[in-house]
Tab-separated table of C-alpha atoms and ligand atoms in Angstrom:
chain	number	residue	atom	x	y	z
D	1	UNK	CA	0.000	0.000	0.000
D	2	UNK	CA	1.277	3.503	-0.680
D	3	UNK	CA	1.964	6.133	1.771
D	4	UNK	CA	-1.359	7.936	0.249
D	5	UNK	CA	-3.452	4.838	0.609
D	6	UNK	CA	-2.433	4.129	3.794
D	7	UNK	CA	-3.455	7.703	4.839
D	8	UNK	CA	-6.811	7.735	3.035
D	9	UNK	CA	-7.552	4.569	4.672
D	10	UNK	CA	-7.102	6.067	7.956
D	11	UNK	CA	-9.281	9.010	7.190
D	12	UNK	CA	-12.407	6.942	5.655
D	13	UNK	CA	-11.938	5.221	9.243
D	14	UNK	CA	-13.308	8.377	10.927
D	15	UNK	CA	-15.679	8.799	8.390
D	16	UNK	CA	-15.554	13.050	7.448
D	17	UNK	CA	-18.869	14.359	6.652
D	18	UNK	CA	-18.918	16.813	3.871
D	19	UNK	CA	-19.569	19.463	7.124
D	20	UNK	CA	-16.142	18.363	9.044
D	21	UNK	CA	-14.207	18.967	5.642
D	22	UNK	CA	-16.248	22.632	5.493
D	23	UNK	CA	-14.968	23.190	9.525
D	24	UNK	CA	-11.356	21.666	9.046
D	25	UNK	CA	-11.008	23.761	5.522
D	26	UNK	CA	-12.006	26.856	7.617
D	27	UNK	CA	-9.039	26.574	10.181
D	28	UNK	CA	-6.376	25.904	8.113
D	29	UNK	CA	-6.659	28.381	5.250
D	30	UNK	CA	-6.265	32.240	5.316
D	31	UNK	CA	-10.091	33.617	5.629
D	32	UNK	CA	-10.349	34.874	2.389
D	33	UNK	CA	-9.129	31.782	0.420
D	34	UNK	CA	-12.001	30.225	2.477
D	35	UNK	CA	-14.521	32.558	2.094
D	36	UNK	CA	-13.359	32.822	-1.867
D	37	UNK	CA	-14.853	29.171	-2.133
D	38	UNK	CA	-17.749	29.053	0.151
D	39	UNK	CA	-19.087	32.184	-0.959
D	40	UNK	CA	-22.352	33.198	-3.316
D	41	UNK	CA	-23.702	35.873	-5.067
D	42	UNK	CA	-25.662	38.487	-3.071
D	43	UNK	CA	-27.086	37.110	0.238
D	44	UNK	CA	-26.302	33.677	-0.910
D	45	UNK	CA	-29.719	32.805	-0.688
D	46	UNK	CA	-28.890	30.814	-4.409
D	47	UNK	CA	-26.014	28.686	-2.459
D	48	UNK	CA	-29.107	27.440	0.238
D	49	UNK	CA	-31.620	26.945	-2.717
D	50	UNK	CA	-29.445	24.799	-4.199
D	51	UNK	CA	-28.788	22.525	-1.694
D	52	UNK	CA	-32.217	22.613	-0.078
D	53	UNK	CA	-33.927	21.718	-3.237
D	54	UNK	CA	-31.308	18.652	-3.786
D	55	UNK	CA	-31.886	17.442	-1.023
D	56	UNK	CA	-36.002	17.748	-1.166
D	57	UNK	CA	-35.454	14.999	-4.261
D	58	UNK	CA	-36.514	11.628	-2.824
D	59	UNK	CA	-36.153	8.267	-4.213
D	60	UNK	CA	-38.243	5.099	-3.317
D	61	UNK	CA	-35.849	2.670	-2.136
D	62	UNK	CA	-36.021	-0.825	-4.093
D	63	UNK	CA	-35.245	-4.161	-2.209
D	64	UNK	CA	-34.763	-8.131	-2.851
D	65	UNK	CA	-32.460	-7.874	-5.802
D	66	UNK	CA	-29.359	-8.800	-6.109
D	67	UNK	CA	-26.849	-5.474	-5.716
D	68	UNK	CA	-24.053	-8.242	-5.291
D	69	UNK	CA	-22.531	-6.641	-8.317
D	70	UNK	CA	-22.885	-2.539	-8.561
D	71	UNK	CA	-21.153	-1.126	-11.920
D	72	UNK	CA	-21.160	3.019	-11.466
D	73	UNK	CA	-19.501	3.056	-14.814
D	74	UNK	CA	-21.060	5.221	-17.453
D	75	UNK	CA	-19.951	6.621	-20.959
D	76	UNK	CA	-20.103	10.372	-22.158
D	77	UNK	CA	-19.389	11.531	-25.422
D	78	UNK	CA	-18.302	7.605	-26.685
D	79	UNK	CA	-16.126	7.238	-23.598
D	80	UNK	CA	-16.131	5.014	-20.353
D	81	UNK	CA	-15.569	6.928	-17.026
D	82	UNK	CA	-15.834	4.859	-13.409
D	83	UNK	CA	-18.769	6.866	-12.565
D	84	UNK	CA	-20.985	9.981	-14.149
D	85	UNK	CA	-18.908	12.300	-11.622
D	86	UNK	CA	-16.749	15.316	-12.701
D	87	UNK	CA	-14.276	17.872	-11.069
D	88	UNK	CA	-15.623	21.246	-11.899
D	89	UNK	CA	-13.585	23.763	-13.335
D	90	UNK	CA	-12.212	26.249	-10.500
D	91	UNK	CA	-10.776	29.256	-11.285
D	92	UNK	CA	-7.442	30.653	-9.443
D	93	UNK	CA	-8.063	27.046	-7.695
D	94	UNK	CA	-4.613	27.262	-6.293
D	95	UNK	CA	-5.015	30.078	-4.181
D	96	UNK	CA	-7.398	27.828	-2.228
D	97	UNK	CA	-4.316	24.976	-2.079
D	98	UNK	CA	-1.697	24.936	-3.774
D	99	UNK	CA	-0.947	22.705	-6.733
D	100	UNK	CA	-4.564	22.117	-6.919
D	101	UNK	CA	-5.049	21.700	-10.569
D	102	UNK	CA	-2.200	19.197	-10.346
D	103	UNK	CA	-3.825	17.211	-7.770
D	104	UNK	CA	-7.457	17.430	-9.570
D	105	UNK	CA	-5.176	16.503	-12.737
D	106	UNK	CA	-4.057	13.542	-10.973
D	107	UNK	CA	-7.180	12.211	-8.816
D	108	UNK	CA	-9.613	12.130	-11.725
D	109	UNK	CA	-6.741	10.386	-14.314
D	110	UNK	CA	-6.250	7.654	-11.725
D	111	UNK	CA	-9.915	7.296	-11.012
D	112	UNK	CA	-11.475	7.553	-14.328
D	113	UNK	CA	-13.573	10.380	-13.887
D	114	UNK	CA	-13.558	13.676	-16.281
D	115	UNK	CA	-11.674	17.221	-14.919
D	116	UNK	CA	-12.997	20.091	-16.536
D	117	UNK	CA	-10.255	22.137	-16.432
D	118	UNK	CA	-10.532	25.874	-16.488
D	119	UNK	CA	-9.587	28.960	-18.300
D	120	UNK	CA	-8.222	30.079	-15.322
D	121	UNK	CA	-6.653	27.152	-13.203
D	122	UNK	CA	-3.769	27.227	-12.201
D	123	UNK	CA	-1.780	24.885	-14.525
D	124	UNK	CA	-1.754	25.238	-18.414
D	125	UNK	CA	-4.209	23.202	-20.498
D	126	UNK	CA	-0.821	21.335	-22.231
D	127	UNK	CA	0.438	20.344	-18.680
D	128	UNK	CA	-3.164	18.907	-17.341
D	129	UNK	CA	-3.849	16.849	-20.825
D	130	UNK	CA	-0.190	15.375	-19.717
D	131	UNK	CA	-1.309	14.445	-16.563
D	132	UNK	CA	-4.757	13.171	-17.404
D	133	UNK	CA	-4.715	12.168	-21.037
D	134	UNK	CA	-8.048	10.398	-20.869
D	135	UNK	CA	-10.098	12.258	-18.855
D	136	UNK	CA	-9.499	16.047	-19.324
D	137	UNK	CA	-12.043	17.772	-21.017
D	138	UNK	CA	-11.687	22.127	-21.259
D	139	UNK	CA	-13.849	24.817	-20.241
D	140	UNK	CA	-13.581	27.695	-22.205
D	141	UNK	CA	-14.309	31.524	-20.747
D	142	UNK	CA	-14.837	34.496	-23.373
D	143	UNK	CA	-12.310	36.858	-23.985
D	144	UNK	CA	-13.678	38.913	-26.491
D	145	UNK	CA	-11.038	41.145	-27.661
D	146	UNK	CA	-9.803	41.587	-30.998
D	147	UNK	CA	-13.041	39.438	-32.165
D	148	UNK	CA	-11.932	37.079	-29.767
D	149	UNK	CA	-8.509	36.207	-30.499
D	150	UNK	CA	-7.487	34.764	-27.255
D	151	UNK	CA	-10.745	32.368	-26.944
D	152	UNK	CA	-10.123	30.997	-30.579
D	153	UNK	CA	-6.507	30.292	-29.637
D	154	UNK	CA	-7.515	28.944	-26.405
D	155	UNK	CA	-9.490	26.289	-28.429
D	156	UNK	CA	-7.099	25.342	-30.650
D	157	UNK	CA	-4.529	24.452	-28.370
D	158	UNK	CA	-7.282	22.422	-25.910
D	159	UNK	CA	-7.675	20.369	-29.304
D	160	UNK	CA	-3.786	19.745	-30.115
D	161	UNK	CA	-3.346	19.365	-26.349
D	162	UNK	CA	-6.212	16.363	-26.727
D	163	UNK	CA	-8.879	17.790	-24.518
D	164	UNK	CA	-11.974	15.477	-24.902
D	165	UNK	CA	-15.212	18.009	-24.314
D	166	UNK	CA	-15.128	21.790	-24.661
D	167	UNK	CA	-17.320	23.346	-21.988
D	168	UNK	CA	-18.121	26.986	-23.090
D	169	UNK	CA	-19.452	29.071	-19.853
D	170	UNK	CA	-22.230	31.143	-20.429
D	171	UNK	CA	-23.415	32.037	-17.416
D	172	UNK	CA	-20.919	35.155	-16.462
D	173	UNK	CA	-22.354	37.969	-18.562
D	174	UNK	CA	-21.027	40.633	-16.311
D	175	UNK	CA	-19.226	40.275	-12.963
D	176	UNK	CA	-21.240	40.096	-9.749
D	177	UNK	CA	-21.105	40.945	-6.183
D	178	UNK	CA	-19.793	38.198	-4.032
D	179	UNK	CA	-19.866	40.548	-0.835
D	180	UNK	CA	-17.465	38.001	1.218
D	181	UNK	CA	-14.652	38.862	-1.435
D	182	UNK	CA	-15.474	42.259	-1.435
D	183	UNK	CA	-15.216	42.130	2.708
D	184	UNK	CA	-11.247	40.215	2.398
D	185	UNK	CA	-10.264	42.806	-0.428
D	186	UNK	CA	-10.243	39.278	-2.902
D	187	UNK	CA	-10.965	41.643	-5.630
D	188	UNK	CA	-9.220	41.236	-9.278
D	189	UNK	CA	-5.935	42.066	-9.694
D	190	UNK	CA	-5.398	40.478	-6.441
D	191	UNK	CA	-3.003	42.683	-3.582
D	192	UNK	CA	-1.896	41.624	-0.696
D	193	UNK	CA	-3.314	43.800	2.580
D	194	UNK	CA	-1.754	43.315	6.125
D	195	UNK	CA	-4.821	41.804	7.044
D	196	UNK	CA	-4.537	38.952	4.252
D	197	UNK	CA	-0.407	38.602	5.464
D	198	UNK	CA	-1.926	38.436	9.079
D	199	UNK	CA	-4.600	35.267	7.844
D	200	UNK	CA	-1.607	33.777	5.480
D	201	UNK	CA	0.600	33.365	8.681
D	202	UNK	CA	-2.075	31.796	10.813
D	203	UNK	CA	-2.472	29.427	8.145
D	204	UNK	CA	0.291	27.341	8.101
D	205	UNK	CA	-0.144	24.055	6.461
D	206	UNK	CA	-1.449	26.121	3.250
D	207	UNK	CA	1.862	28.335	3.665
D	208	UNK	CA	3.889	25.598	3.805
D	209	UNK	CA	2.111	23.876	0.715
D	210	UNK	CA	2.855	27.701	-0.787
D	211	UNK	CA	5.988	28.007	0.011
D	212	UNK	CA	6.349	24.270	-1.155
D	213	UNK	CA	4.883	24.871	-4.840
D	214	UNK	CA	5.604	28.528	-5.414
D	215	UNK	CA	2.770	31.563	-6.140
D	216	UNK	CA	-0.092	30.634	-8.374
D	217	UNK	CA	-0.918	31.794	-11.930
D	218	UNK	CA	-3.176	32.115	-14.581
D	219	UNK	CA	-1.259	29.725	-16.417
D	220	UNK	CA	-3.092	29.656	-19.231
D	221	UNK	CA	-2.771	33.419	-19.686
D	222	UNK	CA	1.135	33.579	-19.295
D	223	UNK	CA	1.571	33.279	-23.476
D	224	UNK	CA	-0.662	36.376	-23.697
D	225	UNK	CA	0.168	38.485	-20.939
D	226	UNK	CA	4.204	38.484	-21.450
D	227	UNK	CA	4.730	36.197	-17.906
D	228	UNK	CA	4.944	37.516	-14.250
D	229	UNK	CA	2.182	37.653	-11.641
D	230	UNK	CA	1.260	41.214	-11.924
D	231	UNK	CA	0.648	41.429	-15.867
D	232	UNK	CA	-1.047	37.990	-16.026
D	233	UNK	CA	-3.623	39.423	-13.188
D	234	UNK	CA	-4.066	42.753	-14.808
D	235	UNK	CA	-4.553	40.665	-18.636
D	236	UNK	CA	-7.090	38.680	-16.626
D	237	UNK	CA	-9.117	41.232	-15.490
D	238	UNK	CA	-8.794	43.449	-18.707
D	239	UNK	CA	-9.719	40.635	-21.666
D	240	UNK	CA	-11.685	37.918	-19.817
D	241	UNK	CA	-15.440	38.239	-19.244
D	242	UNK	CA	-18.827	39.223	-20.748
D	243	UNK	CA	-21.035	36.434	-21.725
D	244	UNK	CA	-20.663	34.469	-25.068
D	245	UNK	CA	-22.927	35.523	-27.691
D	246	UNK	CA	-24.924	32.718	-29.716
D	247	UNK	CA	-23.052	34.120	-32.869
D	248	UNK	CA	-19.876	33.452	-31.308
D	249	UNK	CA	-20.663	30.047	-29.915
D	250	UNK	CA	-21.537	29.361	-33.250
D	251	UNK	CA	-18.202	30.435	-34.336
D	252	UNK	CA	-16.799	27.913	-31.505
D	253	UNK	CA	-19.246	24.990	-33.007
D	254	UNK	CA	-17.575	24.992	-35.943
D	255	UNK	CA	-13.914	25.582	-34.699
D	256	UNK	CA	-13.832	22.839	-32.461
D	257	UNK	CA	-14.431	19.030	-34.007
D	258	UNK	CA	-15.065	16.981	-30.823
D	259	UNK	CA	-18.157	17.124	-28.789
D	260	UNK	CA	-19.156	20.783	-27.417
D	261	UNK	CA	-21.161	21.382	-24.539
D	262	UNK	CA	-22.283	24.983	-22.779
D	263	UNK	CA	-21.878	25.102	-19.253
D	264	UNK	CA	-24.775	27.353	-17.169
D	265	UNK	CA	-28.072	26.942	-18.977
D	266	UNK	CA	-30.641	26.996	-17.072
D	267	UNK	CA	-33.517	28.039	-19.117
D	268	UNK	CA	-35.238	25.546	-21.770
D	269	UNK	CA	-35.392	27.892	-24.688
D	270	UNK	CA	-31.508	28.246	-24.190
D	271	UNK	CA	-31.156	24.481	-24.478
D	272	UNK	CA	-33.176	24.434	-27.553
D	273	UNK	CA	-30.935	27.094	-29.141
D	274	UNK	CA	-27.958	24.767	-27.949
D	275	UNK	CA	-28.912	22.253	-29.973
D	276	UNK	CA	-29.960	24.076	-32.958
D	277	UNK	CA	-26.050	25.575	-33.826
D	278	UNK	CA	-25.023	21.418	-33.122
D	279	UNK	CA	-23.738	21.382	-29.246
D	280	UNK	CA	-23.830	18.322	-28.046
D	281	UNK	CA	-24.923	18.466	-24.525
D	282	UNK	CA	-25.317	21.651	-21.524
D	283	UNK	CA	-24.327	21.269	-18.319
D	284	UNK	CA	-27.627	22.711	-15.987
D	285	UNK	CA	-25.494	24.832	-13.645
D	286	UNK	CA	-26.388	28.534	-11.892
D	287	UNK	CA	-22.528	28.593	-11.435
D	288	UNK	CA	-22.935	26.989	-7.848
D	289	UNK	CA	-24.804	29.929	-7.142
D	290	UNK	CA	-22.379	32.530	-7.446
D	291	UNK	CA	-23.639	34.739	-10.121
D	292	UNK	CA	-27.825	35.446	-9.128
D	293	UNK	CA	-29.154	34.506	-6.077
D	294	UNK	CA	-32.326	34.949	-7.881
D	295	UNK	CA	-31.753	31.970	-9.883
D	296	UNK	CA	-33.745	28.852	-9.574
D	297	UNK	CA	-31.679	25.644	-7.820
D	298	UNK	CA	-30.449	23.965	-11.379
D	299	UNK	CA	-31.681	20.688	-10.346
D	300	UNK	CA	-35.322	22.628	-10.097
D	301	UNK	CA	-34.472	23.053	-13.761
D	302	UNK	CA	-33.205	19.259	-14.610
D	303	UNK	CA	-36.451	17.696	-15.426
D	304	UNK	CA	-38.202	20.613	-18.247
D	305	UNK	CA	-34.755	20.811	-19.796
D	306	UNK	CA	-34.231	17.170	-19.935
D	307	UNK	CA	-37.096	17.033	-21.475
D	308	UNK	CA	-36.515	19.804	-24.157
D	309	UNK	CA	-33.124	17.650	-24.832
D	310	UNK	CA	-35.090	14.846	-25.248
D	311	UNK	CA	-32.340	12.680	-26.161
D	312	UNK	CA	-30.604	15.075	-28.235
D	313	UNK	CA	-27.513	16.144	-26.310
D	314	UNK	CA	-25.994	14.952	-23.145
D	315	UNK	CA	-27.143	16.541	-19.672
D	316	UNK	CA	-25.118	16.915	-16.954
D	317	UNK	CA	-25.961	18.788	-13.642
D	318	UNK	CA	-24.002	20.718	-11.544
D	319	UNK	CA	-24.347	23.224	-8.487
D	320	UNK	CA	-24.639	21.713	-5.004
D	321	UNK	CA	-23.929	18.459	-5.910
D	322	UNK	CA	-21.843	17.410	-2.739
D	323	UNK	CA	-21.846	13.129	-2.633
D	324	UNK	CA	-23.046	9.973	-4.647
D	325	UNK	CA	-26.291	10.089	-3.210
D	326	UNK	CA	-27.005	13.498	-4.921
D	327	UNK	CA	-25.461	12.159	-8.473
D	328	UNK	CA	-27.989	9.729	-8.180
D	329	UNK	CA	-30.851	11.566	-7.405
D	330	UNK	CA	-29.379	13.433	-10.812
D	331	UNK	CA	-29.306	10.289	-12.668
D	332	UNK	CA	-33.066	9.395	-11.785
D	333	UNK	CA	-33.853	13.319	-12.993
D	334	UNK	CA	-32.311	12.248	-16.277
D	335	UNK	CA	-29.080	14.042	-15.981
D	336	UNK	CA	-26.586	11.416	-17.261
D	337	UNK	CA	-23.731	12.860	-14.994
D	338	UNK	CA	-23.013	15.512	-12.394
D	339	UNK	CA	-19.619	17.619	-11.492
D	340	UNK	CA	-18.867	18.967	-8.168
D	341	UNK	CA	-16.942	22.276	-7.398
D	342	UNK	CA	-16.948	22.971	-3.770
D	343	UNK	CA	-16.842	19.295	-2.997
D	344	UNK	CA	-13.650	18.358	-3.952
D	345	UNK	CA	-11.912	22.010	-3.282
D	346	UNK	CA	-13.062	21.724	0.474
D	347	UNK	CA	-11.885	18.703	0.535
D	348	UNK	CA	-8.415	19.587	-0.547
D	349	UNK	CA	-8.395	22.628	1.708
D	350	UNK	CA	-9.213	20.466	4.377
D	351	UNK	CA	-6.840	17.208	3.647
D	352	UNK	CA	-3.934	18.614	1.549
D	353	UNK	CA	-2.811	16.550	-1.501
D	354	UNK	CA	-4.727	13.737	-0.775
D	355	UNK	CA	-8.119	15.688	-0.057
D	356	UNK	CA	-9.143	14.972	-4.158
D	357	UNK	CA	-8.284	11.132	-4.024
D	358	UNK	CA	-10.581	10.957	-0.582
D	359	UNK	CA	-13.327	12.849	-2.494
D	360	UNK	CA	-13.005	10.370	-5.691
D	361	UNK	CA	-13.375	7.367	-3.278
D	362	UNK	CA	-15.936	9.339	-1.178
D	363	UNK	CA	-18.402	9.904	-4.519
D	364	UNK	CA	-17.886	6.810	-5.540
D	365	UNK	CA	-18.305	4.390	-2.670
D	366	UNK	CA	-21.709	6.468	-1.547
D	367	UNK	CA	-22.878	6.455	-5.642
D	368	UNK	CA	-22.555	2.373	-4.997
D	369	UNK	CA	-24.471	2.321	-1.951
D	370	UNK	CA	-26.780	4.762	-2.530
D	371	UNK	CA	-27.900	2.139	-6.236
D	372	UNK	CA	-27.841	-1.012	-3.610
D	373	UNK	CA	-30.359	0.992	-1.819
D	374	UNK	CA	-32.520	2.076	-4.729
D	375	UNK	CA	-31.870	-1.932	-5.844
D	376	UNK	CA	-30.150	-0.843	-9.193
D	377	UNK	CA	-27.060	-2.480	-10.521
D	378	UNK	CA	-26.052	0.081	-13.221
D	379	UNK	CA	-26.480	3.613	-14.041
D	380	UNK	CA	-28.663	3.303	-16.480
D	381	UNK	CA	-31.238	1.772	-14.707
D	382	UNK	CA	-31.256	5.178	-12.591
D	383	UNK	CA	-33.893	6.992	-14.379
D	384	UNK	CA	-36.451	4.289	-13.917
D	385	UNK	CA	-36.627	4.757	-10.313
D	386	UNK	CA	-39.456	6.825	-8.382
D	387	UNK	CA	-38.692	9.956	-7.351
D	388	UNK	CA	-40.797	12.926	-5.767
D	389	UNK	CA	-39.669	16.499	-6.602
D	390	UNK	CA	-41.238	19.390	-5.171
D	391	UNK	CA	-39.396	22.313	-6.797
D	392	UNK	CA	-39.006	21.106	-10.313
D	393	UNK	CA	-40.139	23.654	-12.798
D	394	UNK	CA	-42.282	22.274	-15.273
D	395	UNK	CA	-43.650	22.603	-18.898
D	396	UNK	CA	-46.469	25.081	-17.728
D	397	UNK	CA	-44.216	27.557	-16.030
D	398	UNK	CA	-42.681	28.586	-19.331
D	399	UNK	CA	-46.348	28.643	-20.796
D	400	UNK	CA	-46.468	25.175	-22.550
D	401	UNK	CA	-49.432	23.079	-21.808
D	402	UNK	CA	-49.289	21.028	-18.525
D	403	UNK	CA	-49.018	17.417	-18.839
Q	501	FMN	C1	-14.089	29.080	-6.154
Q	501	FMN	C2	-14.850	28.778	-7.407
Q	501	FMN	C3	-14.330	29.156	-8.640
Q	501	FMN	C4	-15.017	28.854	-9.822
Q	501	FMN	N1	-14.464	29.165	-11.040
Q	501	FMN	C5	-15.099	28.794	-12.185
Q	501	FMN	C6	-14.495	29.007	-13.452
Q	501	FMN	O1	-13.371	29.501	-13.561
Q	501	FMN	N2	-15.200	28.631	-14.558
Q	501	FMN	C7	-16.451	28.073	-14.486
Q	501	FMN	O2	-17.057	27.746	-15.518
Q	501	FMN	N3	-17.019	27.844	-13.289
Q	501	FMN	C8	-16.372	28.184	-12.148
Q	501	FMN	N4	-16.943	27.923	-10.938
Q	501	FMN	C9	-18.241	27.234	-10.897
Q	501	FMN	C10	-18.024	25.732	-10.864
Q	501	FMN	O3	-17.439	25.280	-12.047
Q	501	FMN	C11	-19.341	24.977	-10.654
Q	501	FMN	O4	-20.291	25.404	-11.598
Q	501	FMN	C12	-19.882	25.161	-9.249
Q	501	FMN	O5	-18.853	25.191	-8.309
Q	501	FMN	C13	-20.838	24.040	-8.928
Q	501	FMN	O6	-21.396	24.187	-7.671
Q	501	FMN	P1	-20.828	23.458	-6.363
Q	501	FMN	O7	-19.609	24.211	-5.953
Q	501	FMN	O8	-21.947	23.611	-5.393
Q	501	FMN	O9	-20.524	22.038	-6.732
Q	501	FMN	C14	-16.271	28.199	-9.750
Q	501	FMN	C15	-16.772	27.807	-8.506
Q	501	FMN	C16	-16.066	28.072	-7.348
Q	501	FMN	C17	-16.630	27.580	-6.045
């Protein structure tokens, strides 16, 4: 056994809840690291709604078959993963630990689960493809300058690099209040205040991992911006933002030859207009609730936009999505897969370098037991089960006729 497997092994013996991560995170990084990943939009009241209304999702448990044999294996886009689970993409994810788009790199490659990587993480799209060859798939933010130079190069080298899926965000039209960042000073480009020195030195297992793996960067950005930490911030917050316009995504349809997907549709018409310029799939997201805390929880949205897809494109969930039992109350939705953001960065926060490995194992080990339960064997099978769903939005809210 390695000197990571023997450690994980002692951890699943005390059995962290998602909550103990959340508390253990919270003493050992600086405040506004913390706060930089827990936070939401406005009073946050999207962050609750998402979570309340997963967990309001209820499944009829199904006994006296034989779960002897669970298979959480499921294929996206013509490929096999070990379970319909991705790593989110998380921008500046190494401020929150260090290496962290490393250690996402590595977890998902050795579990077989996709990492969409981001515009902005913290290791170039070349280096993560080299760590994770078959499971890295690239999420792509607008930078619209010079008709949007930057994004089309972006693309191009995701595709030589061997990225599987393209992920285009659209749910960032314009930058919004996230009043904890405003509070720490975590505002873009990024200075350090004697109160953020004072919370770096009382955190000193992430300033050792720091001090360990050097200052993060955009590292994606460094070919544009010239290098160094200042210019890459200041390119950052100059040329990258605004939404992506359906002209432009159009543009990116026909740029990029492997399957597309757009990442923070929450509205059915918008997944209709997906699939009419050729994307394959949308991922149902309100950007873990971190752009309008007026949004509706995106698995309230699951159900009308499955059923716009209707078999069309893939749909994947995210936003609140914290363990296996919430993937499959995804699955039974229709969603054929879920990522997770906060999930696995609190639980790097809280572990160190093993924290992504513990929440690969975690997903996957409560995905099996939470099929046994609902007496289902594969994946598949998942959408056949009963559920109850009090928040879902339906056909009649968006004026259709009610079924
Ligand atoms: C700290 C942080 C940074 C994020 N950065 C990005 C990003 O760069 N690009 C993006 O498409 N989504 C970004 N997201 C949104 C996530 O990809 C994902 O949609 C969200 O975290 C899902 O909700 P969850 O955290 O409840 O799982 C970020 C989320 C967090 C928490």
């Amino acid at each position: 056994m390695d000197k990571d497997a023997a450690r994980l092994a002692r951890l699943r013996r005390s059995h962290p809840m998602l909550g103990d991560l959340e508390r253990r995170a919270a003493r050992r990084l600086p405040r506004f690291a913390y706060d930089f990943i827990q936070g939401g939009a406005g009073d946050e009241s999207g962050l609750t709604r998402n979570r309340a209304a997963l967990q309001s999702v209820q499944i009829v448990p199904r006994y006296g078959v034989n779960v002897g044999a669970i298979d959480t294996s499921a294929t996206l886009f013509g490929h096999r993963y070990a379970a319909p689970v991705g790593i989110s993409p998380i921008g500046f994810d190494g401020i929150m630990w260090p290496g962290a788009t490393r250690l996402f790199a590595e977890a998902a490659q050795r579990a077989t689960i996709p990492y969409l990587v981001g515009t902005l993480a913290t290791e170039t799209i070349e280096t993560v493809v080299s760590l994770a060859p078959d499971v890295t798939w690239f999420q792509l933010y607008p930078l619209p300058a010079e008709d949007h130079r930057v994004s089309f190069d972006l693309t191009d080298r995701a595709m030589r690099a061997g990225a599987k899926v393209l992920v285009a965000t659209l749910d960032v039209p314009t930058r919004t209040k996230r009043p904890r960042d405003l509070r720490n000073g975590f505002v873009m480009p990024f200075r350090l205040s004697a109160g953020m020195l004072g919370q770096m030195m009382g955190a000193l297992p992430w300033s050792v991992a720091l001090a360990r793996r050097g200052r993060p960067n955009f590292a994606n950005m460094l070919t544009y911006s010239g290098g160094g930490y200042e210019p890459t911030a200041r390119f950052v917050q100059q040329n990258v933002g605004g939404g992506f316009e359906w002209e432009v995504l159009a543009r990116l349809r026909d740029r990029w030859t492997r399957p597309m997907m757009l990442k923070g549709v929450m509205h059915p018409a918008d997944a209709e207009k997906a699939l009419s310029l050729g994307i394959d799939g949308v991922v149902v997201s309100n950007h873990g609730g971190r752009q309008f805390d007026a949004a509706p929880a995106s698995v309230d949205m699951l159900p009308e936009i499955v059923r716009v897809m209707d078999g069309r494109g893939v749909v994947m969930l995210d936003s609140g999505v914290t363990g296996g039992v919430d993937t499959l109350r995804a699955l039974a939705l229709g969603a054929q897969g879920v990522f997770a953001g906060r999930a696995f960065m609190l639980a790097l926060a809280a572990l160190g370098d093993i924290g992504a490995r513990h929440m690969t194992d975690a997903f996957m080990e409560e995905l099996r037991n939470a099929m046994a339960q609902s007496g289902i064997t594969g994946v598949e099978q998942a959408t056949g089960l009963q559920t109850r769903h009090p928040g879902a939005w339906t056909r009649a809210d968006f004026g259709g006729p009610d079924e």
